[in-house]
Coordinates of C-alpha atoms in Angstrom, one line a residue:
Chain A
X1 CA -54.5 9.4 21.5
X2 CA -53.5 10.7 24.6
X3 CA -50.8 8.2 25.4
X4 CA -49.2 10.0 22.3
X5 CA -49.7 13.0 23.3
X6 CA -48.3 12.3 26.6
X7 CA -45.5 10.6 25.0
X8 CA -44.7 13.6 22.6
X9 CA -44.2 15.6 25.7
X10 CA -42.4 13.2 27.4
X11 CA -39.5 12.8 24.8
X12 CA -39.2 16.8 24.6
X13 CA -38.7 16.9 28.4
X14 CA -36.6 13.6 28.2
X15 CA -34.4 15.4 25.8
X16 CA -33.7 18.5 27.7
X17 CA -32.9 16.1 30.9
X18 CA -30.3 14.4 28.4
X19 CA -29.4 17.8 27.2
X20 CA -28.7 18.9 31.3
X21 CA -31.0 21.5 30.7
X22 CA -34.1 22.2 33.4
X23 CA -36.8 19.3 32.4
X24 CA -39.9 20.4 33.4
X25 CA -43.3 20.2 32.7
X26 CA -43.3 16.2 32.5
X27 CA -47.0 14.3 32.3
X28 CA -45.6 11.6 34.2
X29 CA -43.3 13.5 37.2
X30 CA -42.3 10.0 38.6
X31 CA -41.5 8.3 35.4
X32 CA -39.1 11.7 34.9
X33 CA -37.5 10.7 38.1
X34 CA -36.9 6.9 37.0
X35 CA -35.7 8.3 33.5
X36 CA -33.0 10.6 35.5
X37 CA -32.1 7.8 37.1
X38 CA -31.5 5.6 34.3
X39 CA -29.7 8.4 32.8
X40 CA -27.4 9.1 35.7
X41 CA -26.3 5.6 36.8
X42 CA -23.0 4.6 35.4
X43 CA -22.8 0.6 34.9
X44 CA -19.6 0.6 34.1
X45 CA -18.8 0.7 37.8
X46 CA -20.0 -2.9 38.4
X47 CA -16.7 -4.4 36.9
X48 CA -13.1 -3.3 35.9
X49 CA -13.8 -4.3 32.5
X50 CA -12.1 -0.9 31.2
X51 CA -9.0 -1.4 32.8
X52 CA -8.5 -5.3 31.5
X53 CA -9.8 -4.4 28.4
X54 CA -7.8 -1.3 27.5
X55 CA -4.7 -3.5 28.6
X56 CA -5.7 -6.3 26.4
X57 CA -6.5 -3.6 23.0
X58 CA -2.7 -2.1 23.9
X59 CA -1.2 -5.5 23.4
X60 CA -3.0 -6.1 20.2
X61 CA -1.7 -2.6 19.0
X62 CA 1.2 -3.0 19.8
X63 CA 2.4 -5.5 17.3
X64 CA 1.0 -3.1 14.7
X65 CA 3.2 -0.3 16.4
X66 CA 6.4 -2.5 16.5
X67 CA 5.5 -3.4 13.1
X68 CA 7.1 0.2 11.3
X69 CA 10.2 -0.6 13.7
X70 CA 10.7 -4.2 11.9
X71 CA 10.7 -2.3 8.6
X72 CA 14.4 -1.1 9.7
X73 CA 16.0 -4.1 10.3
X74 CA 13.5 -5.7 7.0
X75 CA 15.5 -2.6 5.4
X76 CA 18.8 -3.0 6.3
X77 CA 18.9 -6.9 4.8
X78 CA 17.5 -5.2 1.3
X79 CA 20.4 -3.2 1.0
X80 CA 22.6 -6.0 2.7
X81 CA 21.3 -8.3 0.0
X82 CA 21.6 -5.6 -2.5
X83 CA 25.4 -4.8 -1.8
X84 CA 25.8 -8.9 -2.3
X85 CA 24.1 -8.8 -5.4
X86 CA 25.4 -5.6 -7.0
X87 CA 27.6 -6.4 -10.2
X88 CA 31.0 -7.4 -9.6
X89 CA 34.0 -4.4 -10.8
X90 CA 35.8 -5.5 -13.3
X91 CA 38.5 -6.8 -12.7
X92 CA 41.8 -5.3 -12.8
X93 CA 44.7 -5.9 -15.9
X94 CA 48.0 -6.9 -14.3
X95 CA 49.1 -3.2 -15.3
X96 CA 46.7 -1.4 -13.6
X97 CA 46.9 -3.6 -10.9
X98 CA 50.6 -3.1 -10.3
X99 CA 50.0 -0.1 -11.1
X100 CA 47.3 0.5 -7.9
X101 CA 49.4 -1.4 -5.6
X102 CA 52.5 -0.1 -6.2
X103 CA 51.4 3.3 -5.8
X104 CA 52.2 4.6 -9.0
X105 CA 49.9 5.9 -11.9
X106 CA 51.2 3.7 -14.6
X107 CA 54.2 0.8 -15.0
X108 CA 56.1 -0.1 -17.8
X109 CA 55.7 -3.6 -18.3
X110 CA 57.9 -4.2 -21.1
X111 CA 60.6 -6.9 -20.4
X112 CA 63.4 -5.9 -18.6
X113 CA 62.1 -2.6 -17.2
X114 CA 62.6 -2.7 -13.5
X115 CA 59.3 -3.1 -11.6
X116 CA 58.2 -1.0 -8.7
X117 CA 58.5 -2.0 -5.6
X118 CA 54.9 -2.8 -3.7
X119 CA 54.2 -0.3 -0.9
X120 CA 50.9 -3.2 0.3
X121 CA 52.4 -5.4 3.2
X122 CA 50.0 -8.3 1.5
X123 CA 51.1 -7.2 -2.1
X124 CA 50.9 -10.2 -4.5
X125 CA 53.2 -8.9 -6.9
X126 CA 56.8 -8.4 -7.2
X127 CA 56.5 -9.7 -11.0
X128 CA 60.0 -9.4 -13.0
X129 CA 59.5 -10.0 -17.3
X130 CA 62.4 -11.4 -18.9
X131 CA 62.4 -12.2 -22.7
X132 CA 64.8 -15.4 -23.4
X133 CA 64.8 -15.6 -27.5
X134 CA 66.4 -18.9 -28.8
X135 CA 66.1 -20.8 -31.7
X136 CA 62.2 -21.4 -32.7
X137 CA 61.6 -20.6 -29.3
X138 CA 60.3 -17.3 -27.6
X139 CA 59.7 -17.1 -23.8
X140 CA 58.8 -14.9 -21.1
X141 CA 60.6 -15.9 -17.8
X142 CA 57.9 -14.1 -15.1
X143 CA 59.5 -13.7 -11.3
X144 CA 56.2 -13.5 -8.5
X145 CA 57.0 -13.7 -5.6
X146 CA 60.0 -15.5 -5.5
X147 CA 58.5 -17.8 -8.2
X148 CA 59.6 -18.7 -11.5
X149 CA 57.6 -18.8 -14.1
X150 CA 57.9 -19.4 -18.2
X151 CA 55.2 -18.7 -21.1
X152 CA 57.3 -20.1 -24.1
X153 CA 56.1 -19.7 -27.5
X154 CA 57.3 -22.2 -30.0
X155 CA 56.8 -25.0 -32.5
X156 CA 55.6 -28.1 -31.6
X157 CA 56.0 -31.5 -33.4
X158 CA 54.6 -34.7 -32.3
X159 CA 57.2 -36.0 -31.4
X160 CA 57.2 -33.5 -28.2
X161 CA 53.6 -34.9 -27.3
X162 CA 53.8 -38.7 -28.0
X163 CA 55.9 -41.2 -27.6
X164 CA 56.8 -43.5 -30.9
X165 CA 57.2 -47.3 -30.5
X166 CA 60.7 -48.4 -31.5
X167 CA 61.4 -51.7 -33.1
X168 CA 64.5 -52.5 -30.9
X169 CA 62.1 -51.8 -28.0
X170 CA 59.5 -54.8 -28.9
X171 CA 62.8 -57.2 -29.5
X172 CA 63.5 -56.8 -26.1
X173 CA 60.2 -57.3 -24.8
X174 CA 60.2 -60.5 -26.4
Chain B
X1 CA -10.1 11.5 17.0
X2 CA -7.8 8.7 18.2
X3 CA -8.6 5.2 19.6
X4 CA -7.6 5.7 23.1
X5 CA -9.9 9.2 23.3
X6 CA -12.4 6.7 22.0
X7 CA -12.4 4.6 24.3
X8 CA -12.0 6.9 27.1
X9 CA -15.2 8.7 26.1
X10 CA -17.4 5.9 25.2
X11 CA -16.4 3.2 27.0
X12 CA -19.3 4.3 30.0
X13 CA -21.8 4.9 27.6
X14 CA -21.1 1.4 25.5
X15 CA -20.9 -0.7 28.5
X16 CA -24.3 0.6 29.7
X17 CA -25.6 0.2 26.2
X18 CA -24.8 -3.1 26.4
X19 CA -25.9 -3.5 30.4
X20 CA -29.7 -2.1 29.3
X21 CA -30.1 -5.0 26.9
X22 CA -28.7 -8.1 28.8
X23 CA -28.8 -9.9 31.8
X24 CA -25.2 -10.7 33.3
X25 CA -22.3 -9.0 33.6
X26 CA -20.1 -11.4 32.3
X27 CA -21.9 -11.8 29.2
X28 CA -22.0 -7.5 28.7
X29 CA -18.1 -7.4 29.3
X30 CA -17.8 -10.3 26.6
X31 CA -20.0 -8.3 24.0
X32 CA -18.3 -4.6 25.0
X33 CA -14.9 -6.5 24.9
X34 CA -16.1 -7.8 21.2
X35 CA -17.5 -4.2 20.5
X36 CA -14.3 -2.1 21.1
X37 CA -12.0 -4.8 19.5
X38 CA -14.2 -4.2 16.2
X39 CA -13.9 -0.6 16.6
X40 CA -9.9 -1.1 16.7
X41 CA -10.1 -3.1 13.7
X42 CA -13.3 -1.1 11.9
X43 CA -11.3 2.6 12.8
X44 CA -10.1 3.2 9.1
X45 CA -13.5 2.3 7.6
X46 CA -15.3 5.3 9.7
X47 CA -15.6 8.4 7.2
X48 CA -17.1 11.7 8.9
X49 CA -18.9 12.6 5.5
X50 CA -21.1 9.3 6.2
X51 CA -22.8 10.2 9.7
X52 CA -22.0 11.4 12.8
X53 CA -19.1 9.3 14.9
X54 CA -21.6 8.4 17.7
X55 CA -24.6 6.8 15.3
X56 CA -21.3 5.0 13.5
X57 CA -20.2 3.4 17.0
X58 CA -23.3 2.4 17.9
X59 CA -24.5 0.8 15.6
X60 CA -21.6 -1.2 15.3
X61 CA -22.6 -2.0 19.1
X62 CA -25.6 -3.0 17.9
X63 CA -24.9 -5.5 15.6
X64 CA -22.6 -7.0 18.1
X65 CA -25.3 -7.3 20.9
X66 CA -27.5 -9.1 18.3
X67 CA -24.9 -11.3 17.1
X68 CA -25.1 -12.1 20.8
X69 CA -28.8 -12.7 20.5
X70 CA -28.5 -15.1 17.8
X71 CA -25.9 -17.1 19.6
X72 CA -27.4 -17.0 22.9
X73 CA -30.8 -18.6 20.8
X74 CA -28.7 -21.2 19.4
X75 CA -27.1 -22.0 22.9
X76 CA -30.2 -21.9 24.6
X77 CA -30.7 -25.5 23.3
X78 CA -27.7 -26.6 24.9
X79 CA -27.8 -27.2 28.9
X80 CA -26.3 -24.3 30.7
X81 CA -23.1 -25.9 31.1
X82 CA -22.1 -26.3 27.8
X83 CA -23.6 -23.0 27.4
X84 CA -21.0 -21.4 29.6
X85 CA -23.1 -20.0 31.7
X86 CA -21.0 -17.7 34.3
X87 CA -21.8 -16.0 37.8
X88 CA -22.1 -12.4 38.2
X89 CA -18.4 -11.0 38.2
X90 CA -17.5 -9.3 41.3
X91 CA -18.5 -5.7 42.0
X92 CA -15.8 -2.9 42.4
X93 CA -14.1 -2.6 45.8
X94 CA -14.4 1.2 45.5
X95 CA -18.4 1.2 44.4
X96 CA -20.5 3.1 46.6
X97 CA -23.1 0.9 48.5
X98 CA -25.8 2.9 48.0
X99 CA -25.1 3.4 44.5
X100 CA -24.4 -0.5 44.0
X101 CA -28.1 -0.7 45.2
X102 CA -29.4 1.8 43.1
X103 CA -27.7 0.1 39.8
X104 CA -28.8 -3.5 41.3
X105 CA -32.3 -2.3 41.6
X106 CA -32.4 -0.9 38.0
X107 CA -30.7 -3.8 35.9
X108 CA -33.6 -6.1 38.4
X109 CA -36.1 -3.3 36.7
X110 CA -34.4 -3.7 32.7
X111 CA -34.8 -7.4 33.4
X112 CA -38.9 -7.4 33.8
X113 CA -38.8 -5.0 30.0
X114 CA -39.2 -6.9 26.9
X115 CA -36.3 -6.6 24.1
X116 CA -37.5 -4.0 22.2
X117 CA -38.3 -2.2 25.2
X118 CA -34.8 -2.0 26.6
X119 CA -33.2 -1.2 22.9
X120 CA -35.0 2.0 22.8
X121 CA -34.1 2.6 26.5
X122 CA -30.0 1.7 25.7
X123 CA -30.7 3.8 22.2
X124 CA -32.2 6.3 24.2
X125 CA -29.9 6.9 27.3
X126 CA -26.8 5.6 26.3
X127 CA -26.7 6.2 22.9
X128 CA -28.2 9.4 23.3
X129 CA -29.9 9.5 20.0
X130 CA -33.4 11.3 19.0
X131 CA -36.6 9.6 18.5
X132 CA -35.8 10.4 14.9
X133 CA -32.5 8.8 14.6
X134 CA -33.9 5.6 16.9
X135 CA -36.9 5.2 14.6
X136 CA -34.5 5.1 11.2
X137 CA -32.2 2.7 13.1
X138 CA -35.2 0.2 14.2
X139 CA -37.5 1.2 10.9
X140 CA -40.6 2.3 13.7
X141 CA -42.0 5.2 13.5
X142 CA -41.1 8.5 15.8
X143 CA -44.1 8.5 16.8
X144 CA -44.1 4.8 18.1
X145 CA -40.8 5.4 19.5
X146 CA -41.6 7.8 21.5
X147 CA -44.2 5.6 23.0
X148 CA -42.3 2.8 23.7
X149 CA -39.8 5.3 25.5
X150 CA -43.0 6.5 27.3
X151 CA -44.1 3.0 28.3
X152 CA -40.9 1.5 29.0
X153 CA -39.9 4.1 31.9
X154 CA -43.3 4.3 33.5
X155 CA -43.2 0.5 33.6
X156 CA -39.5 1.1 34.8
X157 CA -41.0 3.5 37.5
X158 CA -43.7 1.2 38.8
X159 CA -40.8 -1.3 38.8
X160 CA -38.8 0.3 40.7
X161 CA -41.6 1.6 43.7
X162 CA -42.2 -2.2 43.5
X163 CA -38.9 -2.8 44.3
X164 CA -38.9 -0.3 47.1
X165 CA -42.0 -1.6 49.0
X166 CA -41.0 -4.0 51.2

């Protein structure tokens, strides 16, 4: 019974000691002055633990730091790989494509209208449309780039596709 | 409140948490090395509306040295090399004698305590918690808490004038 008294007494003077406040009072004087000593020794000091150890926790953080600067690069490929991915423009008619490249707002591509002139060092064009009517046939003679082209239009027998066996021909085989 | 001020403020009080409850240096840095490393993972999960900071840390410490228990009882059936037993890490160049004496002399005086002697000592100076909160961490009584406290530094007094007579 008195041990708890005793002990009751302690802890209220223990806890004014832990508070730094006066600690008076104690039942036990000496067993005061091991508790301050207890309470004042630092065992930390016996190795350089915090130094290792707060260099060892920075490293591990640090990937976890870095890791918001990865999301920029991370970034930058999703919009890379966006751009790549986006829908392809439509592609350009041959009018508004002379049109862009020679530097004008529209052409007149009917046949035998003069062309412009490309302003583009690379330009592809330099396309020249002349109609040639003749009998049952209807062409377009197209001039690119020094090349000459024809789209005819006109009937076509069998005789244009296939070749027909002629008697006189197997005589002379035999 | 940051991990680095964390660290900065506790790291004393945690080590010698640790220190009251078991023998060896090397084996206190391991468990403070595994305490603060939790505490860097465990951060996020601390909410002020739950408790203070201090009960939150050091409890976590708590559960870390007796994880250490537990392993050390499961060890202790292996011989004391496969156990890894380690020598007594070097003392700090720029440690006062006297007070490398003073520490020696106490950690030889924690030693002779029994276990749950020295967690209400660590709970108790380190921690810096009331008889109150120490007795709904353990589930003892205040009362008995207190008592323990009582008993465990008068044996730690007689300990230490034992230690002091040549």
């Amino acid at each position: 019974m008195n041990e708890e008294r005793d002990a009751r007494k302690f802890a209220e003077v223990l806890d004014a000691l832990l508070r730094g406040e006066e600690a008076g009072g104690s039942p036990d004087p000496k067993a005061l002055e091991a508790a301050r000593l207890l309470a004042e020794t630092d065992f930390s000091k016996e190795t350089d633990l915090r130094r290792r150890l707060r260099a060892r926790l920075s490293e591990r953080r640090r990937p976890a730091a870095l890791g918001a600067w990865w999301l920029m690069p991370c970034a930058a490929a999703a919009l890379l790989l966006f751009w790549i991915a986006r829908p392809a423009p439509r592609p350009d008619g041959i009018r508004e494509f002379i049109a862009r490249e020679s530097g004008r707002g529209t052409v007149d591509l009917r046949p035998g209208r003069p062309l412009p002139r490309p302003t583009g060092a690379d330009a592809l064009i330099a396309a020249r449309g002349v109609v040639v009517q003749g009998p049952g046939v209807r062409s377009v003679r197209w001039e690119l780039n020094g090349n000459l082209f024809v789209l005819e239009a006109r009937a076509v027998t069998l005789d244009d596709i296939f070749e027909r066996p002629k008697l006189a021909s197997i005589v002379s085989i035999e | 409140m940051g991990f680095d001020e964390i660290y900065d403020r506790y790291f004393a009080r945690v080590y010698g948490f640790v220190r009251c409850r078991l023998d060896g240096a090397e084996a206190a840095e391991d468990v403070v090395s595994r305490i603060f490393e939790r505490v860097l993972d465990k951060l996020d999960s601390y909410h002020p509306d739950r408790g203070p900071f201090e009960a939150w840390l050091f409890t976590l410490a708590g559960n870390v040295v007796a994880d250490h228990y537990r392993a050390r009882r499961w060890l202790s059936w292996l011989p004391l090399e496969a156990a890894g037993d380690r020598p007594e890490s070097a003392p700090l160049i720029e440690d006062d004698l006297a007070e490398r004496e003073r520490r020696t002399g106490l950690l030889e005086a924690l030693r002779s305590l029994d276990e749950r002697q020295r967690e209400v000592l660590a709970l108790k100076f380190e921690a810096r918690m009331s008889n109150q909160e120490i007795a709904a961490m353990t589930g003892l009584s205040e009362s008995h808490v207190g008592v323990l406290i009582y008993r465990a530094v008068r044996k730690l007094k007689d300990l230490l004038a034992e230690e002091k007579t040549p």
